[in-house]
């Protein structure tokens, strides 16, 4: 009997863990609304991209925050009502909007007061839009994920955010989706559909490699996977491939949650060593603070970098 119990207590946890699906959760965010890389910046093409992207997001049941650069709502110096309408469509589709500054400056490169002024200029349209949809503007995303070069700037900016009712939206899944998007839009603009398809076909496997690496970073640091926050951009690549990306993530065991839910995890209270490396994620900063060196990024295929050209090094 005792031997049987011992056997059972050894085997039972294995049986349970084999049967229980891995619980993985992810909050999805989009930057550079209303649009980033698209083959053409005429309104018809941009509207088409917005419609397709929102459709895919709704079909995947992913709660999403879209971060706006209001400078992109202007054409030849005046506010374009059509572009404002696209933001309204994000809200009508059930998503939330956040502030990504007006003109996408870097907090590492411009003085704090200029940066704060740009941020406030970036809520002129979005804040009233949110109010009329019964929502409150509350999320901020740092352009280039640049958090400020010194502890003093970072602390002062944190006070500014709090004072204006904002919370910074972290990113844990560092990725180069935007390089694929630049390459994809360029191939499409040149009418090269074969290349566009090849770039699109490489995108989801690349993102799977990104998640493999990110999960390992979380495991190395916390001994478990954490609720992650992914940043993507409002571009043609995701209008065409977000559904495939979401399918891969669901296959991997991910359930989509809100940004607020993700941030409830205690991991988000971790101390951060800030490297200043463009695009580096919170998870990498936490790892550095714990004395770990983040592993190499998942590689972007050479033909994608080549097609993206010099824009591949410009960052987000
Ligand atoms: Zn951005």
PDB file of C-alpha atoms and ligand atoms in Angstrom:
ATOM      1  CA  UNK A   1       0.000   0.000   0.000  1.00  0.00           C
ATOM      2  CA  UNK A   2       2.744   2.392   1.038  1.00  0.00           C
ATOM      3  CA  UNK A   3       4.672   1.625  -2.125  1.00  0.00           C
ATOM      4  CA  UNK A   4       1.550   2.197  -4.186  1.00  0.00           C
ATOM      5  CA  UNK A   5       1.011   5.629  -2.520  1.00  0.00           C
ATOM      6  CA  UNK A   6       4.616   6.577  -3.073  1.00  0.00           C
ATOM      7  CA  UNK A   7       4.335   5.580  -6.703  1.00  0.00           C
ATOM      8  CA  UNK A   8       1.107   7.513  -7.077  1.00  0.00           C
ATOM      9  CA  UNK A   9       2.457  10.670  -5.432  1.00  0.00           C
ATOM     10  CA  UNK A  10       5.455  10.596  -7.764  1.00  0.00           C
ATOM     11  CA  UNK A  11       3.459   9.957 -10.905  1.00  0.00           C
ATOM     12  CA  UNK A  12       0.328  12.029 -10.230  1.00  0.00           C
ATOM     13  CA  UNK A  13       1.927  15.489 -10.653  1.00  0.00           C
ATOM     14  CA  UNK A  14       3.432  14.338 -13.953  1.00  0.00           C
ATOM     15  CA  UNK A  15       0.033  13.161 -15.190  1.00  0.00           C
ATOM     16  CA  UNK A  16      -1.606  16.433 -14.144  1.00  0.00           C
ATOM     17  CA  UNK A  17       1.070  18.615 -15.728  1.00  0.00           C
ATOM     18  CA  UNK A  18       0.905  16.599 -18.944  1.00  0.00           C
ATOM     19  CA  UNK A  19      -2.853  17.080 -19.172  1.00  0.00           C
ATOM     20  CA  UNK A  20      -3.085  20.737 -18.161  1.00  0.00           C
ATOM     21  CA  UNK A  21      -2.587  23.132 -21.056  1.00  0.00           C
ATOM     22  CA  UNK A  22       0.203  25.662 -20.467  1.00  0.00           C
ATOM     23  CA  UNK A  23      -1.352  28.915 -19.290  1.00  0.00           C
ATOM     24  CA  UNK A  24       0.117  31.733 -21.350  1.00  0.00           C
ATOM     25  CA  UNK A  25      -1.345  35.219 -21.477  1.00  0.00           C
ATOM     26  CA  UNK A  26      -0.610  38.193 -23.671  1.00  0.00           C
ATOM     27  CA  UNK A  27      -1.775  41.793 -24.049  1.00  0.00           C
ATOM     28  CA  UNK A  28      -1.556  43.148 -27.588  1.00  0.00           C
ATOM     29  CA  UNK A  29      -0.790  46.787 -28.364  1.00  0.00           C
ATOM     30  CA  UNK A  30      -0.406  48.677 -31.623  1.00  0.00           C
ATOM     31  CA  UNK A  31       1.775  51.770 -32.048  1.00  0.00           C
ATOM     32  CA  UNK A  32       1.926  54.588 -34.594  1.00  0.00           C
ATOM     33  CA  UNK A  33      -1.824  54.902 -35.260  1.00  0.00           C
ATOM     34  CA  UNK A  34      -3.514  55.656 -37.488  1.00  0.00           C
ATOM     35  CA  UNK A  35      -0.905  54.082 -39.789  1.00  0.00           C
ATOM     36  CA  UNK A  36       2.741  53.052 -40.044  1.00  0.00           C
ATOM     37  CA  UNK A  37       4.163  51.222 -43.089  1.00  0.00           C
ATOM     38  CA  UNK A  38       1.720  51.091 -45.989  1.00  0.00           C
ATOM     39  CA  UNK A  39       2.433  50.889 -49.751  1.00  0.00           C
ATOM     40  CA  UNK A  40       0.582  54.154 -50.408  1.00  0.00           C
ATOM     41  CA  UNK A  41      -0.364  57.000 -48.086  1.00  0.00           C
ATOM     42  CA  UNK A  42      -3.470  58.031 -49.965  1.00  0.00           C
ATOM     43  CA  UNK A  43      -6.562  57.929 -47.813  1.00  0.00           C
ATOM     44  CA  UNK A  44      -8.300  55.147 -49.759  1.00  0.00           C
ATOM     45  CA  UNK A  45      -5.363  52.767 -49.193  1.00  0.00           C
ATOM     46  CA  UNK A  46      -5.035  53.768 -45.535  1.00  0.00           C
ATOM     47  CA  UNK A  47      -8.722  53.292 -44.898  1.00  0.00           C
ATOM     48  CA  UNK A  48      -8.592  49.852 -46.519  1.00  0.00           C
ATOM     49  CA  UNK A  49      -5.648  48.899 -44.278  1.00  0.00           C
ATOM     50  CA  UNK A  50      -7.460  50.162 -41.154  1.00  0.00           C
ATOM     51  CA  UNK A  51     -10.628  48.209 -41.990  1.00  0.00           C
ATOM     52  CA  UNK A  52      -8.759  44.953 -42.603  1.00  0.00           C
ATOM     53  CA  UNK A  53      -6.653  45.319 -39.463  1.00  0.00           C
ATOM     54  CA  UNK A  54      -9.665  46.023 -37.238  1.00  0.00           C
ATOM     55  CA  UNK A  55     -11.517  43.078 -38.763  1.00  0.00           C
ATOM     56  CA  UNK A  56      -8.639  40.697 -37.957  1.00  0.00           C
ATOM     57  CA  UNK A  57      -8.325  42.066 -34.433  1.00  0.00           C
ATOM     58  CA  UNK A  58     -12.024  41.606 -33.760  1.00  0.00           C
ATOM     59  CA  UNK A  59     -11.991  38.091 -35.211  1.00  0.00           C
ATOM     60  CA  UNK A  60      -9.136  37.120 -32.876  1.00  0.00           C
ATOM     61  CA  UNK A  61     -10.941  38.531 -29.800  1.00  0.00           C
ATOM     62  CA  UNK A  62      -7.785  40.331 -28.741  1.00  0.00           C
ATOM     63  CA  UNK A  63      -8.395  43.333 -26.430  1.00  0.00           C
ATOM     64  CA  UNK A  64      -6.095  45.977 -27.855  1.00  0.00           C
ATOM     65  CA  UNK A  65      -4.735  49.422 -27.061  1.00  0.00           C
ATOM     66  CA  UNK A  66      -3.780  51.488 -30.127  1.00  0.00           C
ATOM     67  CA  UNK A  67      -1.256  54.267 -29.484  1.00  0.00           C
ATOM     68  CA  UNK A  68      -1.767  57.409 -31.569  1.00  0.00           C
ATOM     69  CA  UNK A  69       0.641  59.900 -33.123  1.00  0.00           C
ATOM     70  CA  UNK A  70      -1.725  62.778 -33.800  1.00  0.00           C
ATOM     71  CA  UNK A  71       0.716  64.436 -36.256  1.00  0.00           C
ATOM     72  CA  UNK A  72      -0.440  61.729 -38.689  1.00  0.00           C
ATOM     73  CA  UNK A  73      -4.005  63.062 -38.542  1.00  0.00           C
ATOM     74  CA  UNK A  74      -2.897  66.196 -40.425  1.00  0.00           C
ATOM     75  CA  UNK A  75      -2.512  66.659 -44.158  1.00  0.00           C
ATOM     76  CA  UNK A  76      -0.896  69.797 -45.539  1.00  0.00           C
ATOM     77  CA  UNK A  77      -1.174  71.442 -42.162  1.00  0.00           C
ATOM     78  CA  UNK A  78      -4.838  70.807 -41.442  1.00  0.00           C
ATOM     79  CA  UNK A  79      -6.658  68.141 -39.498  1.00  0.00           C
ATOM     80  CA  UNK A  80      -8.098  65.549 -41.881  1.00  0.00           C
ATOM     81  CA  UNK A  81     -11.578  64.452 -40.682  1.00  0.00           C
ATOM     82  CA  UNK A  82     -11.249  61.138 -42.543  1.00  0.00           C
ATOM     83  CA  UNK A  83      -8.176  60.246 -40.485  1.00  0.00           C
ATOM     84  CA  UNK A  84      -9.935  61.188 -37.248  1.00  0.00           C
ATOM     85  CA  UNK A  85     -12.750  58.899 -38.353  1.00  0.00           C
ATOM     86  CA  UNK A  86     -10.334  55.942 -38.471  1.00  0.00           C
ATOM     87  CA  UNK A  87      -9.551  56.496 -34.779  1.00  0.00           C
ATOM     88  CA  UNK A  88     -13.273  56.554 -34.092  1.00  0.00           C
ATOM     89  CA  UNK A  89     -13.466  53.189 -35.830  1.00  0.00           C
ATOM     90  CA  UNK A  90     -10.841  51.744 -33.472  1.00  0.00           C
ATOM     91  CA  UNK A  91     -13.061  52.812 -30.560  1.00  0.00           C
ATOM     92  CA  UNK A  92     -16.272  51.630 -32.226  1.00  0.00           C
ATOM     93  CA  UNK A  93     -14.643  48.214 -32.774  1.00  0.00           C
ATOM     94  CA  UNK A  94     -14.298  47.942 -28.991  1.00  0.00           C
ATOM     95  CA  UNK A  95     -10.629  48.893 -28.623  1.00  0.00           C
ATOM     96  CA  UNK A  96      -8.908  51.512 -26.528  1.00  0.00           C
ATOM     97  CA  UNK A  97      -6.621  54.346 -27.629  1.00  0.00           C
ATOM     98  CA  UNK A  98      -3.481  55.623 -25.935  1.00  0.00           C
ATOM     99  CA  UNK A  99      -1.025  58.494 -26.386  1.00  0.00           C
ATOM    100  CA  UNK A 100       2.244  57.884 -28.277  1.00  0.00           C
ATOM    101  CA  UNK A 101       3.114  61.643 -28.417  1.00  0.00           C
ATOM    102  CA  UNK A 102       2.215  63.994 -31.245  1.00  0.00           C
ATOM    103  CA  UNK A 103       5.295  63.651 -33.458  1.00  0.00           C
ATOM    104  CA  UNK A 104       7.166  60.590 -32.114  1.00  0.00           C
ATOM    105  CA  UNK A 105      10.227  62.261 -30.515  1.00  0.00           C
ATOM    106  CA  UNK A 106      12.721  60.326 -28.387  1.00  0.00           C
ATOM    107  CA  UNK A 107      12.896  61.123 -24.678  1.00  0.00           C
ATOM    108  CA  UNK A 108      16.606  60.256 -24.933  1.00  0.00           C
ATOM    109  CA  UNK A 109      17.206  62.961 -27.536  1.00  0.00           C
ATOM    110  CA  UNK A 110      14.958  65.952 -26.766  1.00  0.00           C
ATOM    111  CA  UNK A 111      14.737  67.992 -23.525  1.00  0.00           C
ATOM    112  CA  UNK A 112      12.118  66.822 -21.047  1.00  0.00           C
ATOM    113  CA  UNK A 113       9.952  69.963 -21.304  1.00  0.00           C
ATOM    114  CA  UNK A 114       9.845  69.753 -25.120  1.00  0.00           C
ATOM    115  CA  UNK A 115       8.944  66.064 -24.876  1.00  0.00           C
ATOM    116  CA  UNK A 116       6.146  66.752 -22.395  1.00  0.00           C
ATOM    117  CA  UNK A 117       4.768  69.545 -24.601  1.00  0.00           C
ATOM    118  CA  UNK A 118       4.726  67.136 -27.566  1.00  0.00           C
ATOM    119  CA  UNK A 119       2.902  64.538 -25.474  1.00  0.00           C
ATOM    120  CA  UNK A 120       0.207  67.045 -24.475  1.00  0.00           C
ATOM    121  CA  UNK A 121      -0.168  68.198 -28.072  1.00  0.00           C
ATOM    122  CA  UNK A 122      -0.724  64.532 -28.881  1.00  0.00           C
ATOM    123  CA  UNK A 123      -3.941  64.246 -26.851  1.00  0.00           C
ATOM    124  CA  UNK A 124      -5.877  67.165 -28.412  1.00  0.00           C
ATOM    125  CA  UNK A 125      -8.004  64.920 -30.642  1.00  0.00           C
ATOM    126  CA  UNK A 126      -7.739  61.588 -28.863  1.00  0.00           C
ATOM    127  CA  UNK A 127      -8.852  62.730 -25.410  1.00  0.00           C
ATOM    128  CA  UNK A 128     -12.247  64.148 -26.543  1.00  0.00           C
ATOM    129  CA  UNK A 129     -12.754  61.143 -28.864  1.00  0.00           C
ATOM    130  CA  UNK A 130     -12.259  58.804 -25.929  1.00  0.00           C
ATOM    131  CA  UNK A 131     -14.595  60.866 -23.757  1.00  0.00           C
ATOM    132  CA  UNK A 132     -17.384  60.720 -26.308  1.00  0.00           C
ATOM    133  CA  UNK A 133     -16.907  56.935 -26.394  1.00  0.00           C
ATOM    134  CA  UNK A 134     -17.239  56.830 -22.583  1.00  0.00           C
ATOM    135  CA  UNK A 135     -13.541  56.056 -22.064  1.00  0.00           C
ATOM    136  CA  UNK A 136     -10.702  57.873 -20.307  1.00  0.00           C
ATOM    137  CA  UNK A 137      -7.296  58.379 -21.902  1.00  0.00           C
ATOM    138  CA  UNK A 138      -4.893  56.624 -19.515  1.00  0.00           C
ATOM    139  CA  UNK A 139      -2.090  54.828 -21.393  1.00  0.00           C
ATOM    140  CA  UNK A 140       1.169  56.247 -22.674  1.00  0.00           C
ATOM    141  CA  UNK A 141       3.771  54.469 -24.818  1.00  0.00           C
ATOM    142  CA  UNK A 142       7.323  55.841 -25.139  1.00  0.00           C
ATOM    143  CA  UNK A 143       8.440  56.260 -28.778  1.00  0.00           C
ATOM    144  CA  UNK A 144      11.422  53.977 -29.546  1.00  0.00           C
ATOM    145  CA  UNK A 145      10.855  52.616 -26.002  1.00  0.00           C
ATOM    146  CA  UNK A 146      13.291  55.343 -24.938  1.00  0.00           C
ATOM    147  CA  UNK A 147      12.601  56.001 -21.258  1.00  0.00           C
ATOM    148  CA  UNK A 148      15.026  58.907 -20.698  1.00  0.00           C
ATOM    149  CA  UNK A 149      18.799  58.820 -20.288  1.00  0.00           C
ATOM    150  CA  UNK A 150      19.145  59.652 -16.591  1.00  0.00           C
ATOM    151  CA  UNK A 151      17.325  58.495 -13.447  1.00  0.00           C
ATOM    152  CA  UNK A 152      16.388  62.175 -12.851  1.00  0.00           C
ATOM    153  CA  UNK A 153      14.655  62.517 -16.234  1.00  0.00           C
ATOM    154  CA  UNK A 154      12.908  59.167 -15.805  1.00  0.00           C
ATOM    155  CA  UNK A 155      11.638  60.090 -12.332  1.00  0.00           C
ATOM    156  CA  UNK A 156      10.508  63.583 -13.408  1.00  0.00           C
ATOM    157  CA  UNK A 157       8.707  62.154 -16.410  1.00  0.00           C
ATOM    158  CA  UNK A 158       7.041  59.515 -14.241  1.00  0.00           C
ATOM    159  CA  UNK A 159       5.695  62.326 -12.023  1.00  0.00           C
ATOM    160  CA  UNK A 160       4.445  64.140 -15.119  1.00  0.00           C
ATOM    161  CA  UNK A 161       2.630  61.015 -16.346  1.00  0.00           C
ATOM    162  CA  UNK A 162       1.012  60.416 -12.963  1.00  0.00           C
ATOM    163  CA  UNK A 163       0.018  64.086 -12.710  1.00  0.00           C
ATOM    164  CA  UNK A 164      -1.770  63.862 -16.057  1.00  0.00           C
ATOM    165  CA  UNK A 165      -3.519  60.586 -15.302  1.00  0.00           C
ATOM    166  CA  UNK A 166      -1.307  58.406 -17.497  1.00  0.00           C
ATOM    167  CA  UNK A 167       0.342  55.080 -16.912  1.00  0.00           C
ATOM    168  CA  UNK A 168       3.320  53.996 -19.028  1.00  0.00           C
ATOM    169  CA  UNK A 169       2.593  50.912 -21.129  1.00  0.00           C
ATOM    170  CA  UNK A 170       5.548  48.498 -20.911  1.00  0.00           C
ATOM    171  CA  UNK A 171       6.585  46.050 -23.627  1.00  0.00           C
ATOM    172  CA  UNK A 172       8.077  42.649 -22.805  1.00  0.00           C
ATOM    173  CA  UNK A 173       8.204  41.090 -26.283  1.00  0.00           C
ATOM    174  CA  UNK A 174      11.052  42.872 -28.069  1.00  0.00           C
ATOM    175  CA  UNK A 175      10.678  42.285 -31.798  1.00  0.00           C
ATOM    176  CA  UNK A 176      11.481  43.697 -35.235  1.00  0.00           C
ATOM    177  CA  UNK A 177       8.016  43.331 -36.793  1.00  0.00           C
ATOM    178  CA  UNK A 178       8.380  46.840 -38.196  1.00  0.00           C
ATOM    179  CA  UNK A 179      11.366  45.783 -40.370  1.00  0.00           C
ATOM    180  CA  UNK A 180       9.148  43.127 -41.990  1.00  0.00           C
ATOM    181  CA  UNK A 181       6.437  45.788 -42.378  1.00  0.00           C
ATOM    182  CA  UNK A 182       8.745  48.262 -44.136  1.00  0.00           C
ATOM    183  CA  UNK A 183       9.978  45.507 -46.482  1.00  0.00           C
ATOM    184  CA  UNK A 184       6.410  44.300 -47.123  1.00  0.00           C
ATOM    185  CA  UNK A 185       5.092  47.787 -47.932  1.00  0.00           C
ATOM    186  CA  UNK A 186       8.044  48.495 -50.240  1.00  0.00           C
ATOM    187  CA  UNK A 187       7.570  45.229 -52.148  1.00  0.00           C
ATOM    188  CA  UNK A 188       3.852  45.969 -52.540  1.00  0.00           C
ATOM    189  CA  UNK A 189       4.487  49.562 -53.630  1.00  0.00           C
ATOM    190  CA  UNK A 190       6.801  48.210 -56.328  1.00  0.00           C
ATOM    191  CA  UNK A 191       4.137  45.737 -57.469  1.00  0.00           C
ATOM    192  CA  UNK A 192       6.376  42.836 -56.465  1.00  0.00           C
ATOM    193  CA  UNK A 193       3.725  40.489 -55.060  1.00  0.00           C
ATOM    194  CA  UNK A 194       6.053  37.466 -55.006  1.00  0.00           C
ATOM    195  CA  UNK A 195       8.450  39.216 -52.646  1.00  0.00           C
ATOM    196  CA  UNK A 196       5.582  40.556 -50.542  1.00  0.00           C
ATOM    197  CA  UNK A 197       4.276  36.991 -50.130  1.00  0.00           C
ATOM    198  CA  UNK A 198       7.736  35.709 -49.241  1.00  0.00           C
ATOM    199  CA  UNK A 199       8.162  38.418 -46.598  1.00  0.00           C
ATOM    200  CA  UNK A 200       4.677  37.748 -45.222  1.00  0.00           C
ATOM    201  CA  UNK A 201       5.373  33.993 -45.108  1.00  0.00           C
ATOM    202  CA  UNK A 202       8.543  34.601 -43.051  1.00  0.00           C
ATOM    203  CA  UNK A 203       6.803  36.939 -40.572  1.00  0.00           C
ATOM    204  CA  UNK A 204       4.869  34.475 -38.390  1.00  0.00           C
ATOM    205  CA  UNK A 205       7.746  31.934 -38.045  1.00  0.00           C
ATOM    206  CA  UNK A 206       9.984  34.863 -37.080  1.00  0.00           C
ATOM    207  CA  UNK A 207       7.483  35.949 -34.413  1.00  0.00           C
ATOM    208  CA  UNK A 208       7.345  32.392 -33.114  1.00  0.00           C
ATOM    209  CA  UNK A 209      11.133  32.498 -32.649  1.00  0.00           C
ATOM    210  CA  UNK A 210      10.699  35.865 -30.878  1.00  0.00           C
ATOM    211  CA  UNK A 211       8.229  34.282 -28.440  1.00  0.00           C
ATOM    212  CA  UNK A 212      10.495  31.275 -27.834  1.00  0.00           C
ATOM    213  CA  UNK A 213      13.287  33.643 -26.831  1.00  0.00           C
ATOM    214  CA  UNK A 214      11.014  35.893 -24.746  1.00  0.00           C
ATOM    215  CA  UNK A 215       9.543  32.947 -22.823  1.00  0.00           C
ATOM    216  CA  UNK A 216      13.072  31.729 -22.077  1.00  0.00           C
ATOM    217  CA  UNK A 217      14.076  35.185 -20.774  1.00  0.00           C
ATOM    218  CA  UNK A 218      11.041  35.134 -18.457  1.00  0.00           C
ATOM    219  CA  UNK A 219      11.876  31.600 -17.320  1.00  0.00           C
ATOM    220  CA  UNK A 220      15.513  32.515 -16.635  1.00  0.00           C
ATOM    221  CA  UNK A 221      14.507  35.557 -14.587  1.00  0.00           C
ATOM    222  CA  UNK A 222      11.257  34.575 -12.853  1.00  0.00           C
ATOM    223  CA  UNK A 223      11.285  30.777 -13.119  1.00  0.00           C
ATOM    224  CA  UNK A 224       7.940  30.989 -14.934  1.00  0.00           C
ATOM    225  CA  UNK A 225       6.329  32.562 -17.946  1.00  0.00           C
ATOM    226  CA  UNK A 226       4.702  35.939 -17.207  1.00  0.00           C
ATOM    227  CA  UNK A 227       1.750  37.760 -18.799  1.00  0.00           C
ATOM    228  CA  UNK A 228       3.473  39.457 -21.737  1.00  0.00           C
ATOM    229  CA  UNK A 229       2.874  42.732 -23.571  1.00  0.00           C
ATOM    230  CA  UNK A 230       3.462  42.727 -27.327  1.00  0.00           C
ATOM    231  CA  UNK A 231       3.992  45.825 -29.465  1.00  0.00           C
ATOM    232  CA  UNK A 232       3.057  45.761 -33.141  1.00  0.00           C
ATOM    233  CA  UNK A 233       2.302  48.598 -35.565  1.00  0.00           C
ATOM    234  CA  UNK A 234      -0.759  49.651 -37.553  1.00  0.00           C
ATOM    235  CA  UNK A 235       0.573  48.593 -40.955  1.00  0.00           C
ATOM    236  CA  UNK A 236      -0.336  46.590 -44.071  1.00  0.00           C
ATOM    237  CA  UNK A 237       1.661  43.592 -42.913  1.00  0.00           C
ATOM    238  CA  UNK A 238      -0.597  43.142 -39.882  1.00  0.00           C
ATOM    239  CA  UNK A 239      -3.722  43.993 -41.883  1.00  0.00           C
ATOM    240  CA  UNK A 240      -2.836  40.916 -43.984  1.00  0.00           C
ATOM    241  CA  UNK A 241      -1.109  38.652 -41.431  1.00  0.00           C
ATOM    242  CA  UNK A 242      -2.406  39.436 -37.940  1.00  0.00           C
ATOM    243  CA  UNK A 243      -4.903  36.564 -38.182  1.00  0.00           C
ATOM    244  CA  UNK A 244      -2.087  34.109 -38.913  1.00  0.00           C
ATOM    245  CA  UNK A 245      -0.039  35.585 -36.076  1.00  0.00           C
ATOM    246  CA  UNK A 246      -2.968  35.266 -33.647  1.00  0.00           C
ATOM    247  CA  UNK A 247      -3.522  31.651 -34.753  1.00  0.00           C
ATOM    248  CA  UNK A 248       0.132  30.817 -34.036  1.00  0.00           C
ATOM    249  CA  UNK A 249      -0.119  32.433 -30.585  1.00  0.00           C
ATOM    250  CA  UNK A 250      -3.323  30.561 -29.719  1.00  0.00           C
ATOM    251  CA  UNK A 251      -1.670  27.348 -30.895  1.00  0.00           C
ATOM    252  CA  UNK A 252       1.149  28.139 -28.471  1.00  0.00           C
ATOM    253  CA  UNK A 253      -1.365  28.334 -25.634  1.00  0.00           C
ATOM    254  CA  UNK A 254      -1.772  32.115 -25.416  1.00  0.00           C
ATOM    255  CA  UNK A 255      -4.984  33.703 -24.197  1.00  0.00           C
ATOM    256  CA  UNK A 256      -5.392  37.387 -24.981  1.00  0.00           C
ATOM    257  CA  UNK A 257      -5.918  39.662 -21.978  1.00  0.00           C
ATOM    258  CA  UNK A 258      -6.111  43.432 -21.439  1.00  0.00           C
ATOM    259  CA  UNK A 259      -3.034  45.542 -20.813  1.00  0.00           C
ATOM    260  CA  UNK A 260      -4.351  46.336 -17.317  1.00  0.00           C
ATOM    261  CA  UNK A 261      -4.698  42.627 -16.512  1.00  0.00           C
ATOM    262  CA  UNK A 262      -1.148  41.890 -17.679  1.00  0.00           C
ATOM    263  CA  UNK A 263       0.286  44.656 -15.520  1.00  0.00           C
ATOM    264  CA  UNK A 264      -1.307  43.232 -12.376  1.00  0.00           C
ATOM    265  CA  UNK A 265       1.387  40.556 -12.357  1.00  0.00           C
ATOM    266  CA  UNK A 266       4.090  41.258  -9.748  1.00  0.00           C
ATOM    267  CA  UNK A 267       6.766  40.881 -12.439  1.00  0.00           C
ATOM    268  CA  UNK A 268       5.894  44.421 -13.537  1.00  0.00           C
ATOM    269  CA  UNK A 269       7.162  45.761 -10.186  1.00  0.00           C
ATOM    270  CA  UNK A 270      10.666  44.430 -10.892  1.00  0.00           C
ATOM    271  CA  UNK A 271      13.664  46.747 -10.671  1.00  0.00           C
ATOM    272  CA  UNK A 272      14.987  47.783 -14.052  1.00  0.00           C
ATOM    273  CA  UNK A 273      18.509  48.476 -15.255  1.00  0.00           C
ATOM    274  CA  UNK A 274      18.077  50.786 -18.189  1.00  0.00           C
ATOM    275  CA  UNK A 275      20.527  50.169 -21.063  1.00  0.00           C
ATOM    276  CA  UNK A 276      19.273  52.886 -23.437  1.00  0.00           C
ATOM    277  CA  UNK A 277      19.289  50.379 -26.308  1.00  0.00           C
ATOM    278  CA  UNK A 278      16.572  51.294 -28.793  1.00  0.00           C
ATOM    279  CA  UNK A 279      13.592  48.973 -28.655  1.00  0.00           C
ATOM    280  CA  UNK A 280      14.868  47.101 -25.613  1.00  0.00           C
ATOM    281  CA  UNK A 281      11.990  45.710 -23.584  1.00  0.00           C
ATOM    282  CA  UNK A 282      11.151  45.946 -19.898  1.00  0.00           C
ATOM    283  CA  UNK A 283      11.885  42.210 -19.614  1.00  0.00           C
ATOM    284  CA  UNK A 284      15.424  42.807 -20.873  1.00  0.00           C
ATOM    285  CA  UNK A 285      15.837  45.746 -18.456  1.00  0.00           C
ATOM    286  CA  UNK A 286      14.646  43.607 -15.532  1.00  0.00           C
ATOM    287  CA  UNK A 287      17.056  40.838 -16.606  1.00  0.00           C
ATOM    288  CA  UNK A 288      19.985  43.285 -16.645  1.00  0.00           C
ATOM    289  CA  UNK A 289      19.022  44.514 -13.157  1.00  0.00           C
ATOM    290  CA  UNK A 290      19.231  40.900 -11.958  1.00  0.00           C
ATOM    291  CA  UNK A 291      22.707  40.539 -13.480  1.00  0.00           C
ATOM    292  CA  UNK A 292      21.559  38.468 -16.450  1.00  0.00           C
ATOM    293  CA  UNK A 293      22.614  39.244 -19.999  1.00  0.00           C
ATOM    294  CA  UNK A 294      19.675  39.010 -22.412  1.00  0.00           C
ATOM    295  CA  UNK A 295      20.265  36.476 -25.177  1.00  0.00           C
ATOM    296  CA  UNK A 296      20.556  37.483 -28.837  1.00  0.00           C
ATOM    297  CA  UNK A 297      17.424  38.633 -30.630  1.00  0.00           C
ATOM    298  CA  UNK A 298      15.740  36.227 -33.033  1.00  0.00           C
ATOM    299  CA  UNK A 299      17.353  36.977 -36.418  1.00  0.00           C
ATOM    300  CA  UNK A 300      15.443  38.804 -39.160  1.00  0.00           C
ATOM    301  CA  UNK A 301      16.126  37.025 -42.496  1.00  0.00           C
ATOM    302  CA  UNK A 302      18.664  38.834 -44.695  1.00  0.00           C
ATOM    303  CA  UNK A 303      16.290  39.195 -47.646  1.00  0.00           C
ATOM    304  CA  UNK A 304      13.808  41.046 -45.404  1.00  0.00           C
ATOM    305  CA  UNK A 305      16.466  43.466 -44.111  1.00  0.00           C
ATOM    306  CA  UNK A 306      17.696  44.021 -47.659  1.00  0.00           C
ATOM    307  CA  UNK A 307      14.204  44.818 -48.928  1.00  0.00           C
ATOM    308  CA  UNK A 308      13.543  47.200 -46.013  1.00  0.00           C
ATOM    309  CA  UNK A 309      16.720  49.098 -46.913  1.00  0.00           C
ATOM    310  CA  UNK A 310      18.070  51.921 -44.723  1.00  0.00           C
ATOM    311  CA  UNK A 311      14.632  52.222 -43.041  1.00  0.00           C
ATOM    312  CA  UNK A 312      15.426  48.889 -41.356  1.00  0.00           C
ATOM    313  CA  UNK A 313      17.769  50.787 -39.043  1.00  0.00           C
ATOM    314  CA  UNK A 314      15.476  53.682 -38.202  1.00  0.00           C
ATOM    315  CA  UNK A 315      13.608  52.040 -35.341  1.00  0.00           C
ATOM    316  CA  UNK A 316      10.111  52.585 -34.029  1.00  0.00           C
TER     317      UNK A 316
HETATM  318 ZN1  LIG B   1       6.203  54.329 -32.370  1.00  0.00          ZN
END
